[in-house]
XYZ file of C-alpha atoms in Angstrom:
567
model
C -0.304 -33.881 44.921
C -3.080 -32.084 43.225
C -4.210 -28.323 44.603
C -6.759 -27.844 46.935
C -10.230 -27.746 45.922
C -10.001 -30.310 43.386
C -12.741 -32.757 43.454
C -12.627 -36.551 42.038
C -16.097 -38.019 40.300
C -15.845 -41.404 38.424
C -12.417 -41.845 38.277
C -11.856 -37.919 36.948
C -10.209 -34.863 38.068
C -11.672 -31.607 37.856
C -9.782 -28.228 38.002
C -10.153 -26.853 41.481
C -12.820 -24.073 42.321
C -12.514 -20.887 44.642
C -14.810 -18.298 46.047
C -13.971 -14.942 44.704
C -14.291 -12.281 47.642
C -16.799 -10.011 47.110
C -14.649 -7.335 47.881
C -14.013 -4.614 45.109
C -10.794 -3.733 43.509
C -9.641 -0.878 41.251
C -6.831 -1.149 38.864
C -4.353 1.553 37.449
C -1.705 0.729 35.410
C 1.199 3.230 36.023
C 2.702 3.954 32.863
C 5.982 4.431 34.291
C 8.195 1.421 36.431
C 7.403 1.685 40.117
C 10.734 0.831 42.007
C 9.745 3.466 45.120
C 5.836 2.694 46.249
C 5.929 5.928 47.928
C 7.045 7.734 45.011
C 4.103 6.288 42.166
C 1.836 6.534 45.468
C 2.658 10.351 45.155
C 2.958 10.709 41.247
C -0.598 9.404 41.044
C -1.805 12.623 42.978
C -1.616 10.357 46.775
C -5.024 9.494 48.599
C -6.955 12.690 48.346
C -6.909 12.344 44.220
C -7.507 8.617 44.422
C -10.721 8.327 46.676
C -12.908 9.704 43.794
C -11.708 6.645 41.624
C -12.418 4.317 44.550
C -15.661 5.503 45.262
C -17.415 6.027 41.704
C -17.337 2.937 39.275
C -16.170 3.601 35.446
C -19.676 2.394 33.610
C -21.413 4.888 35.924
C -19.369 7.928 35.318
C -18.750 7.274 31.721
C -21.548 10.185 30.881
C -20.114 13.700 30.582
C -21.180 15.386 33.579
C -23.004 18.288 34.175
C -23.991 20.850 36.492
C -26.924 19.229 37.787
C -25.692 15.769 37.968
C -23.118 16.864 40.663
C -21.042 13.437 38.902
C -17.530 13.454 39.127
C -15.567 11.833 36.060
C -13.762 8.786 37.110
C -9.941 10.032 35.871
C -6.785 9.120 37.155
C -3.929 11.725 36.889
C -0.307 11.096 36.875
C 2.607 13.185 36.653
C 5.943 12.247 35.948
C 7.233 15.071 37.805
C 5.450 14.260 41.652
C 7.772 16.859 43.412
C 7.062 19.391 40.712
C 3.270 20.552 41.793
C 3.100 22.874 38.680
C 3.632 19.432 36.642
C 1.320 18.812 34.003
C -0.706 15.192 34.228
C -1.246 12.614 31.773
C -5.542 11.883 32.257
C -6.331 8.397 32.971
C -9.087 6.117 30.377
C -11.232 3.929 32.495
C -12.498 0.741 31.734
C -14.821 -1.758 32.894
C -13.231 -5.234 33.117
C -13.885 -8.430 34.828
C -11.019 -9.711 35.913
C -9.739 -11.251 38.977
C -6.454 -10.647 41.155
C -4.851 -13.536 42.169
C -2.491 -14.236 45.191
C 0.373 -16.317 44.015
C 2.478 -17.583 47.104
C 5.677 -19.582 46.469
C 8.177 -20.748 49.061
C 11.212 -18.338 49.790
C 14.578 -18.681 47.654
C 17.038 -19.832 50.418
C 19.802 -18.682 47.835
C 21.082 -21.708 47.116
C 21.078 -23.475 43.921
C 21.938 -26.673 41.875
C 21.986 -27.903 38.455
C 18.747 -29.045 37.194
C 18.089 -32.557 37.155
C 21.572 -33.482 39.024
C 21.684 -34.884 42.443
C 24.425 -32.899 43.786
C 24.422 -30.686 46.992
C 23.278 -27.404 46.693
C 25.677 -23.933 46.420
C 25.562 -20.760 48.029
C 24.795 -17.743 45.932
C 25.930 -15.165 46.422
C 23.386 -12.510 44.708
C 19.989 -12.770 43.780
C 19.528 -13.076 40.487
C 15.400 -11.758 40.370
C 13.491 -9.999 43.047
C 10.539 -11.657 43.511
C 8.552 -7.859 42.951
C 9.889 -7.814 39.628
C 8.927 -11.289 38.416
C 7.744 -11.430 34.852
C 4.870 -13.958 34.132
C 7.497 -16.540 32.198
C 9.617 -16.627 35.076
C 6.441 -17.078 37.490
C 5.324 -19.902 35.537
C 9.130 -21.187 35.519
C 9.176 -21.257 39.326
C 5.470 -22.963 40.017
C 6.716 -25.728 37.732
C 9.768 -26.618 39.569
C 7.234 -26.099 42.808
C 4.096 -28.102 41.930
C 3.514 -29.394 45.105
C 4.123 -26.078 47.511
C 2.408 -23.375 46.119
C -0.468 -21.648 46.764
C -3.552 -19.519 44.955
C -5.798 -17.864 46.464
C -8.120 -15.355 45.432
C -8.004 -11.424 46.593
C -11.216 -9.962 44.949
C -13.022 -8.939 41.194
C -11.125 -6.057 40.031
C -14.322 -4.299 38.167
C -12.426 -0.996 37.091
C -9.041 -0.466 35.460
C -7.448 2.922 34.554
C -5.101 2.637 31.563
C -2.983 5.745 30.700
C -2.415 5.972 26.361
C -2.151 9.595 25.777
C 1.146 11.216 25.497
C 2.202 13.537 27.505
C 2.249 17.363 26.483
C 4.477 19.904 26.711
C 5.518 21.913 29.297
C 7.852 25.339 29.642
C 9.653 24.909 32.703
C 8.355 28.086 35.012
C 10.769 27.036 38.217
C 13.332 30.222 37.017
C 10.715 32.853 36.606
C 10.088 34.937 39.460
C 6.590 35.414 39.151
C 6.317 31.412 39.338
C 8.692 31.426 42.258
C 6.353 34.088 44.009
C 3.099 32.094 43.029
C 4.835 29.169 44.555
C 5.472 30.525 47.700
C 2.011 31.832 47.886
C -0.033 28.462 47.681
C 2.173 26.208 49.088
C 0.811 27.105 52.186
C -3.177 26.887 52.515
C -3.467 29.944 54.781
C -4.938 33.367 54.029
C -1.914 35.319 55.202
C 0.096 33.397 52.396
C -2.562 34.834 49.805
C -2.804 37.944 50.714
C 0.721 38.326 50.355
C 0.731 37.735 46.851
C 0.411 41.196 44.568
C 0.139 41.455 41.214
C 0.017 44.197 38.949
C -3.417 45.020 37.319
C -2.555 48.858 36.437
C -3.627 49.650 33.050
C -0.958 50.276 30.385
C 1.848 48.101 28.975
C 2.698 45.130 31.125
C 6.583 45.914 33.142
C 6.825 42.073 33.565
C 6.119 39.558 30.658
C 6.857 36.427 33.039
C 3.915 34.562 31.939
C 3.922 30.790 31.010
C 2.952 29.241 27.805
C -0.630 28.527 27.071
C -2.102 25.496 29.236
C -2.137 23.016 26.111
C 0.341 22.744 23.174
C -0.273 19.096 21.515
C -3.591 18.823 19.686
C -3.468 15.141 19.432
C -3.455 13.435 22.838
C -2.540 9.772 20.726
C 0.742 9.700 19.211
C 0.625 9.250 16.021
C 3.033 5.505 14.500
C 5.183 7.381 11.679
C 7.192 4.147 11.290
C 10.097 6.081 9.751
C 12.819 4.468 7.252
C 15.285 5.136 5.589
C 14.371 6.913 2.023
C 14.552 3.901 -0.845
C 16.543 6.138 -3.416
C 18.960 7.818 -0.667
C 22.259 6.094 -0.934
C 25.463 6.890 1.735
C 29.190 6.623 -0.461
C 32.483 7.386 1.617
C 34.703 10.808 0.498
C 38.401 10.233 -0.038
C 38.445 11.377 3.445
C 36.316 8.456 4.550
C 33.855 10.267 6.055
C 30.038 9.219 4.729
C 27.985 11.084 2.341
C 24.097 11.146 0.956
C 23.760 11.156 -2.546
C 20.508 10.955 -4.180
C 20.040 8.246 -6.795
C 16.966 8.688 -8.323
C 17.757 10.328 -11.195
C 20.130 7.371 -12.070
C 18.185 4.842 -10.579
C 15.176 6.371 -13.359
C 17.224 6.004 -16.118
C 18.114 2.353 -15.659
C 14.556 1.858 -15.124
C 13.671 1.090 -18.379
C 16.311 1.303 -21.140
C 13.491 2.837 -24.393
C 14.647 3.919 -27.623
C 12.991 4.700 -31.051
C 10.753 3.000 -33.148
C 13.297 3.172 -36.007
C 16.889 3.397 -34.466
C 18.953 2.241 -36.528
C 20.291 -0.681 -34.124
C 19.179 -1.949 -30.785
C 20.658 -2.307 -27.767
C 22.849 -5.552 -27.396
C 24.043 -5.345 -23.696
C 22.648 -3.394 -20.665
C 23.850 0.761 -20.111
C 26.275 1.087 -18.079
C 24.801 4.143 -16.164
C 22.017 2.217 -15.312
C 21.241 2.915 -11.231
C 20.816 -0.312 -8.812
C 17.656 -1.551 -7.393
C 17.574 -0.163 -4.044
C 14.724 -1.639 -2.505
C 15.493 -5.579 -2.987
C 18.241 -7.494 -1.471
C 21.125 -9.139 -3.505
C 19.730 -12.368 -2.938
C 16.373 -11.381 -4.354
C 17.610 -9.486 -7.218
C 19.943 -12.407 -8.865
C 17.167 -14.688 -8.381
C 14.619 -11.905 -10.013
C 17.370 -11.826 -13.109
C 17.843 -15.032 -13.461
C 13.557 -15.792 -14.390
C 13.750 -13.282 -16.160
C 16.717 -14.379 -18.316
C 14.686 -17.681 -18.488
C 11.552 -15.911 -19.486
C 13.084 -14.271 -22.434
C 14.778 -17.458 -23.369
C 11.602 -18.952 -23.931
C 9.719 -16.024 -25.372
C 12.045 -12.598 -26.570
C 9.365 -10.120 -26.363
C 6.962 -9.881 -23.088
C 4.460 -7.759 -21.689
C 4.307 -6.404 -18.194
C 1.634 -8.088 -17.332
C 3.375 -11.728 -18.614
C 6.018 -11.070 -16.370
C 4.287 -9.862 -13.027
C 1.762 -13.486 -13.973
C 5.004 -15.272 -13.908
C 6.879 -13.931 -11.679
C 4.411 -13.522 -8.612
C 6.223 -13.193 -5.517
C 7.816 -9.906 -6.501
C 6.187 -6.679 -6.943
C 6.026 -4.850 -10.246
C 7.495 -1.204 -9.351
C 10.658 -3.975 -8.388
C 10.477 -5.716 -11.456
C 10.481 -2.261 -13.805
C 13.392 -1.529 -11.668
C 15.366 -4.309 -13.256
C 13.929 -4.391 -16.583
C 17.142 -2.544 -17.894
C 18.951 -5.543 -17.002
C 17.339 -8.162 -18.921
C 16.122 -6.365 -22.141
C 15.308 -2.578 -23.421
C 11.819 -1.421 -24.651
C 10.469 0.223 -27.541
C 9.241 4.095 -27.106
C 6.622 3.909 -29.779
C 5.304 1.270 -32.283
C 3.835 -1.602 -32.336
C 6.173 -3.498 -30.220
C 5.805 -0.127 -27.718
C 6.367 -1.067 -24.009
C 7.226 -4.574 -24.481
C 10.523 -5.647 -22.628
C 12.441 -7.395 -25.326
C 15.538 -9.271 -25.445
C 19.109 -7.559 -25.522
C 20.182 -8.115 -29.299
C 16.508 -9.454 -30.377
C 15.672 -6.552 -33.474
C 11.750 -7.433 -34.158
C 11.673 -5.525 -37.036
C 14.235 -7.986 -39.217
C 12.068 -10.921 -39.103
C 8.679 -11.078 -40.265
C 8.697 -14.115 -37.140
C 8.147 -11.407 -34.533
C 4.880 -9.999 -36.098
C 3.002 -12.010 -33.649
C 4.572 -10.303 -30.507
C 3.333 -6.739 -31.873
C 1.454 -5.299 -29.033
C -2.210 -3.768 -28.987
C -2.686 -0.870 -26.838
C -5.964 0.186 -25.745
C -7.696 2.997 -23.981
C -10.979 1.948 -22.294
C -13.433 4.331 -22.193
C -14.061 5.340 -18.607
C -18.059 6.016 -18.839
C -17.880 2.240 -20.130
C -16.325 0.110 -16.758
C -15.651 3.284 -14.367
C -14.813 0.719 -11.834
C -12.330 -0.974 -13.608
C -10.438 1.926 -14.413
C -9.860 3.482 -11.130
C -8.799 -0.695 -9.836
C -5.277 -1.329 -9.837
C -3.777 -3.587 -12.371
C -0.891 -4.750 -10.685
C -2.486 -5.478 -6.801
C -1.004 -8.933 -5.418
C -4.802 -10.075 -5.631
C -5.457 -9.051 -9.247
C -2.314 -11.354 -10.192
C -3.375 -13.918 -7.713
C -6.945 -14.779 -9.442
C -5.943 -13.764 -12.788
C -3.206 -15.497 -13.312
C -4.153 -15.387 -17.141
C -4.886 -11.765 -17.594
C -2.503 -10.947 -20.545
C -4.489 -13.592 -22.303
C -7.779 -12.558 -24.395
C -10.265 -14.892 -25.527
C -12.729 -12.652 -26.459
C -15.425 -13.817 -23.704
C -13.750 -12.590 -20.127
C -12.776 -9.090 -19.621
C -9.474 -8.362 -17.475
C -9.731 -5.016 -16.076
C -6.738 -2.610 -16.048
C -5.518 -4.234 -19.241
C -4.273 -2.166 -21.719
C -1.217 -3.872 -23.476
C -2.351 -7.749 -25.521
C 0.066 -9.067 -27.677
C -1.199 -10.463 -31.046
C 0.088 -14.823 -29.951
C -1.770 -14.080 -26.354
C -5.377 -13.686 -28.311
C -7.034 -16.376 -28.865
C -10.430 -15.292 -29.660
C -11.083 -17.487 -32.665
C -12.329 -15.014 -35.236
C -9.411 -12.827 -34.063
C -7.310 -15.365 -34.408
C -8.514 -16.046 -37.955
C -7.608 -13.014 -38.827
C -3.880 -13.233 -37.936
C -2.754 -15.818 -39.052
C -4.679 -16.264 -42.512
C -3.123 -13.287 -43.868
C 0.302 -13.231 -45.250
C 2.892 -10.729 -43.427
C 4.179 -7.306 -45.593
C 7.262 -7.325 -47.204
C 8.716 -4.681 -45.409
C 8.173 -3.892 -41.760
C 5.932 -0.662 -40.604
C 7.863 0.304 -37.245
C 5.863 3.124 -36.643
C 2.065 1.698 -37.295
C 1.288 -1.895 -38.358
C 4.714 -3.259 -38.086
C 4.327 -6.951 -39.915
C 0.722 -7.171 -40.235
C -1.298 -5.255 -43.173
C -2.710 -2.018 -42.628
C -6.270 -3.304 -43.690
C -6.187 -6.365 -41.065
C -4.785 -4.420 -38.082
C -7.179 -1.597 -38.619
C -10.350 -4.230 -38.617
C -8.354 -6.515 -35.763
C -8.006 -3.105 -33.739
C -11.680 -2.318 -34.213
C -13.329 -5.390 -33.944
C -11.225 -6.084 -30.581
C -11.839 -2.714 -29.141
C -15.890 -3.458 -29.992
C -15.571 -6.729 -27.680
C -13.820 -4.988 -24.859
C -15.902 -2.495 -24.645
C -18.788 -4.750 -24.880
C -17.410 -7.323 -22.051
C -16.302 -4.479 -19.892
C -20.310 -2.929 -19.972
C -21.434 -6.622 -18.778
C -22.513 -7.404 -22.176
C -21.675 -10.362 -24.579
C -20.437 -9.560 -28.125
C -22.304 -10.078 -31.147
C -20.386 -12.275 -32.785
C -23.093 -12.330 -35.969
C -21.886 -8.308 -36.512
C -18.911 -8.817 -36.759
C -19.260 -11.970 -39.055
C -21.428 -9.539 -41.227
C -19.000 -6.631 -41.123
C -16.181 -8.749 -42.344
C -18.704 -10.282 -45.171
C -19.429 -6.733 -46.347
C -15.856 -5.834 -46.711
C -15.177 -9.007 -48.236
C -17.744 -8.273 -50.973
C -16.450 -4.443 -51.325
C -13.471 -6.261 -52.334
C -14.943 -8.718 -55.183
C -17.473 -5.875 -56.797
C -15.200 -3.503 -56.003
C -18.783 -1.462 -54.986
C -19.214 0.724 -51.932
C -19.775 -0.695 -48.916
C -23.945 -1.490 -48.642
C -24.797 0.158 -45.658
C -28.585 -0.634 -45.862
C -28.090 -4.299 -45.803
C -26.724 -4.242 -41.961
C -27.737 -2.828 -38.063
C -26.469 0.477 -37.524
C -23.915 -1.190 -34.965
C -22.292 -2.882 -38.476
C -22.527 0.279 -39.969
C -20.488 2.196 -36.932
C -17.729 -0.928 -37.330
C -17.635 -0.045 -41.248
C -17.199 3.718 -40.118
C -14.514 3.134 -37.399
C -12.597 0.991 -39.689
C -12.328 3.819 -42.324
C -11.105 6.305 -39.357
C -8.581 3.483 -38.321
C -6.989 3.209 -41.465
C -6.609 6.792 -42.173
C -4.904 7.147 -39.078
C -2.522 4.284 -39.326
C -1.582 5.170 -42.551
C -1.158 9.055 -41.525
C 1.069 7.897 -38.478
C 3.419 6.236 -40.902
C 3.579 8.502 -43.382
C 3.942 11.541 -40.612
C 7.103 9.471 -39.025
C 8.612 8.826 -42.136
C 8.455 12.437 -43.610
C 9.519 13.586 -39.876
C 6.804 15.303 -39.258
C 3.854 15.341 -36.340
C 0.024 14.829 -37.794
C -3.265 15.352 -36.472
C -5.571 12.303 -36.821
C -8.658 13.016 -38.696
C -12.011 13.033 -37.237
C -15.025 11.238 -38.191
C -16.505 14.192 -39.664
C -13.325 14.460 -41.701
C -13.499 11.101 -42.450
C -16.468 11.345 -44.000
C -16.051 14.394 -46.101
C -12.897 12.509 -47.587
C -14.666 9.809 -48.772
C -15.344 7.419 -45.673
C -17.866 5.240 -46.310
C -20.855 5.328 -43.270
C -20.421 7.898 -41.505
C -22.795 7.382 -38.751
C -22.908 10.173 -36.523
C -22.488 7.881 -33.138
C -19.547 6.755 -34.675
C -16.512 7.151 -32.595
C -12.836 7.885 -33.787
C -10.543 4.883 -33.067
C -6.866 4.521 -32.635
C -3.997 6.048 -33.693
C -0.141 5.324 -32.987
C 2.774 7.341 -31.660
C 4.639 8.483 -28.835
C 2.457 10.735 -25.989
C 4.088 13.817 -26.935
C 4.383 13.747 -30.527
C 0.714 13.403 -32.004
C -2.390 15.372 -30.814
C -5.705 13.506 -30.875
C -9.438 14.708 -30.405
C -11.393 12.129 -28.945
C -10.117 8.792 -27.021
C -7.082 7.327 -28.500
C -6.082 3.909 -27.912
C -2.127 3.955 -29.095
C -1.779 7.110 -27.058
C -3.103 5.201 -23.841
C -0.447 5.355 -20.680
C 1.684 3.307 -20.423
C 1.272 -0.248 -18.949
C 1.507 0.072 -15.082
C 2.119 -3.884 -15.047
C-alpha cells in the first residue's frame, strides 16, 4: 500500500508530495535533556523571554543594534539553574535554516510482543521498553518499517530560525549565603515600590564595614571551549613498589640513550650486540615494534650500513622519530667520520675492509640563501617519502631537498661515479677524514658534488663542461708537474680549483688533528692562499671539513659539521 499522495504516470511511481503550511516555526535546541516540559519551559527564561525570538527573524537581527535602530538581538538564554534567578545564562547563536518539521504518527504499542518473523501468539509485557518521547531516529525508522502500511506524515510548518547553544557556560560564585544577596533577594522578588524602598545600603564614605560583594560579572574569556585532547605523556611509564602500589617514573633519559647507540670514529672495537640499558619504545605497540625489527634485520642483511633516509624509503608505514627509537636494536652508529650517522650492523667494523669504502657517507650543508625553501621543508613528512621514494639516491640531475647524508654506492651521477670507482682504495683506512677513498679524490668528489647541489637546488643545471675542464687541469698539474693554469678556464673553474685546495687542507688537518689528539681550526681561503693555494679567487668559498659538532670550530659554512640527519 503506497502513502498518500503518490501519483502513478506510465507505469511509474513517484514519491508522494505535501503542502508545507505556511505557518512559521522557531527552533531551539536545549542543550540540556528535557524530561519536565515545564521545567526547560522555565530554564529558557518562560514566555516573556521567548516572544522577542518569536517575533524578530535571525537574518534580520543579525546586525548589532543600536540606539536608533530600536532592534532587539534575536538571543535565546538558558540557565541551568531556572529556580536560581541570580543564575548566570548561556546566550543562544541563531541561525537561518530551511528546514521542515514533520509529524510522524505511528499506531500505539498495545504492549504485547512476539518474535520476529514467527507466527506465534503474542505476550504481554510487562514494561515498556522506549517511551515513544524519547525515540531516537534508528529506532523511529525501526518501527515505520515493521509499520509500512499504518503510518502517517504530515507536515507541521518551515522552521526558518533555529537557536543553537555552543558556548560554555561561565563561572559563577554562589551568592545564596551572603546576606547582602539574601537582602537583594528579598527586595526584587517582589515588583512593588515598598519592597525597594526597603532595601538600604551603605554609601558613607570611608572603608567599606561589609565586603559581601560577588565576583566580577564574567570570569572565562573564551566563550568556546577549547579540544585539549589530553593523553597520557609518551615517555611517562607507571612500575609497581614492593608494596604494589603504582608509581611514575620518567624514562626519557633511558629511553635517549637507547636511541641511538654512537661511539668513536676510532674505538678500538665496535659494538657486537645491543646495550643493555637501552630504554623501550614507548609509543609503538609490541606488535608493531617486532615487525619494525624484523625489516630492519632484513635491511641490514642485505646492505650493513644504511642511511636514515634508506630506511624511512623502505620502511614507509612507520614514522622516523619511531624508527630512531629502535635503531639501538638493530645496529649502532658512528659519532664522527666518514661512516658518521649511518646505522650499521652489530659486529660489521667498516674500517677492516677496504669493501665498505663505498658506504662512506657525504654530509652536506646547503647554503640557505641558495633553496631557502627547501631548508625550512621537512625531510621526513609522510608526503616527502611518499613521492620521493628515491631520495637517498643522487644522479646528479634532480635535487632532493632536506638531504644532507648520500652514501658514495647511492650516487650515480656518471662522472661521480667515475671517480669512485677508477681509483684504487688506500692501504690503510682514514677513520677520521677520507676513510678508504684518497684524500685527493674525496676532496674533488666533495667539491664537485657540492657545486651540482647547489646548482640544482638554485633551479639551475650543472655545467658538466667545468667540471670536465677542472678535472683536465688537475690531470695536467699532475703530468708537468706545473701550477695549475688559471688563465686557460671561466672563473667558475677557477673557484672549483680554489675550493679543492681549501678541501684538502682541511681533510688532511682533520686527520692529522684526531690523530695527535688535538682540536684544529680549518683554514680559510685567505689562508689558503697565503700557504700556497693555487687560485685564490676572492668569491671563492671555504668547503668542508670533518669532525664531531663540538670538537672543531669553522668560519664559514661547513658541510661535515652539518646536523645531523633528521631522517
Amino acid at each position: 500500500m503506497m502513502a498518500s499522495g503518490t501519483r502513478e504516470a506510465g507505469g511509474r511511481s513517484y514519491a508522494p508530495r505535501y503542502n508545507v503550511p505556511a505557518d512559521r516555526i522557531v527552533s531551539i535546541e536545549h542543550p540540556c535533556i528535557v524530561q519536565n516540559f515545564d521545567n526547560g519551559f522555565k530554564s529558557l527564561g518562560g514566555e516573556a523571554q521567548l516572544e522577542q525570538v518569536l517575533r524578530n527573524k535571525v537574518d534580520e537581527s543579525n546586525a548589532k543594534p543600536t540606539p536608533r535602530s530600536g532592534k532587539q538581538e534575536c538571543v535565546v538564554g538558558v540557565s541551568l539553574r531556572p529556580h536560581d534567578p541570580l543564575a548566570k545564562k548561556i546566550a543562544s547563536t541563531g541561525v537561518a535554516t530551511q528546514n521542515v518539521l514533520i509529524k510522524v504518527a505511528l499506531p500505539k504499542w498495545t504492549g504485547r510482543k512476539r518474535k520476529r518473523g514467527s507466527d506465534g501468539p503474542f505476550v504481554e509485557c510487562s514494561s515498556v521498553s522506549c517511551h515513544s518521547r524519547s525515540l531516537e531516529a534508528p529506532q523511529l525508522l525501526r518501527r515505520m518499517r515493521d509499520n509500512a502500511s499504518s503510518y502517517s506524515i504530515e507536515p507541521v510548518g518551515m522552521i526558518t530560525d533555529t537557536h543553537r547553544f555552543r558556548s560554555q557556560p561561565d563561572f559563577q560564585m554562589l551568592s545564596d549565603n551572603l546576606p547582602m544577596m539574601q537582602r537583594l533577594k528579598a527586595s526584587l522578588a517582589h515588583a512593588s515600590y515598598a519592597s525597594l524602598k526597603d532595601l538600604q545600603i551603605d554609601l558613607s564614605p570611608g572603608p567599606l564595614k561589609s565586603t559581601e560583594y560577588p565576583l566580577p560579572p564574567s570570569l572565562t574569556p573564551a566563550p568556546v571551549p577549547y579540544r585539549y585532547d589530553y593523553r597520557q605523556a609518551p615517555y611517562v611509564v607507571y612500575k609497581f613498589n614492593e608494596d604494589g602500589v603504582a608509581i611514575s617514573q620518567n624514562a626519557s633519559k633511558t629511553l635517549f640513550k637507547g636511541q641511538s647507540h654512537s661511539i668513536a670514529a676510532d674505538a678500538l672495537e665496535v659494538p657486537q650486540e645491543p646495550p643493555s640499558n637501552r630504554g623501550p619504545a614507548l609509543r609503538i605497540s609490541e606488535e608493531k615494534l617486532s615487525q619494525c625489527i624484523e625489516q630492519l634485520k632484513q635491511l641490514l642483511e642485505k646492505r650493513p650500513l644504511v642511511s636514515s633516509r634508506l630506511v624511512t624509503n623502505t620502511l614507509k608505514d612507520v614514522s622516523a622519530s619511531l624508527l630512531r627509537e629502535i635503531y639501538c636494536t638493530v645496529g649502532y652508529m658512528f659519532s664522527n667520520g666518514p661512516w658518521r650517522d649511518l646505522l650499521i650492523k652489530y659486529g660489521v667494523d667498516p674500517r677492516t675492509d677496504p669493501k665498505y669504502r663505498f658506504y662512506q657517507a657525504l654530509l652536506f650543508q646547503m647554503d640557505s640563501k641558495v633553496a631557502p625553501k627547501q631548508a625550512k621543508e621537512d625531510a621526513t613528512s609522510d608526503t616527502r617519502r611518499k613521492t620521493s621514494p628515491n631520495s637517498h639516491i643522487f644522479d646528479g640531475t634532480v635535487y632532493m631537498e632536506g638531504g644532507k647524508v648520500w652514501q658514495l654506492c647511492d650516487i650515480t651521477d656518471p662522472l661521480l661515479y667515475r671517480l669512485l670507482h677508477e681509483n684504487p682504495p688506500r692501504a690503510v683506512c682514514d677513520p677520521y677524514a677520507s676513510g678508504w677513498i684518497q684524500t685527493d679524490v674525496m676532496a674533488k668528489v666533495r667539491v664537485i658534488m657540492k657545486d651540482k647541489l647547489n646548482y640544482l637546488a638554485s633551479g639551475q643545471v650543472p655545467p658538466e663542461q667545468d667540471y670536465l675542464d677542472f678535472l683536465q687541469g688537475l690531470q695536467d698539474k699532475e703530468t708537468t708537474d706545473a701550477p695549475f693554469d688559471g688563465a686557460r678556464y671561466n672563473d667558475h673553474v677557477r673557484k672549483l680549483n680554489s675550493n679543492l685546495a681549501v678541501m684538502i687542507g682541511n681533510l688532511n688537518r682533520t686527520r692529522q688533528a684526531k690523530e695527535s689528539g688535538r682540536n684544529h681550526r680549518p683554514k680559510t681561503q685567505a689562508q689558503a692562499s697565503e700557504d700556497g693555494g693555487n687560485g685564490g679567487a676572492e668569491d671563492s668559498e671555504e668547503d668542508d671539513g670533518i669532525g664531531e659538532d663540538d670538537e672543531l670550530e669553522f668560519e664559514e659554512a661547513n658541510m661535515y659539521d652539518a646536523p645531523r640527519e633528521e631522517g
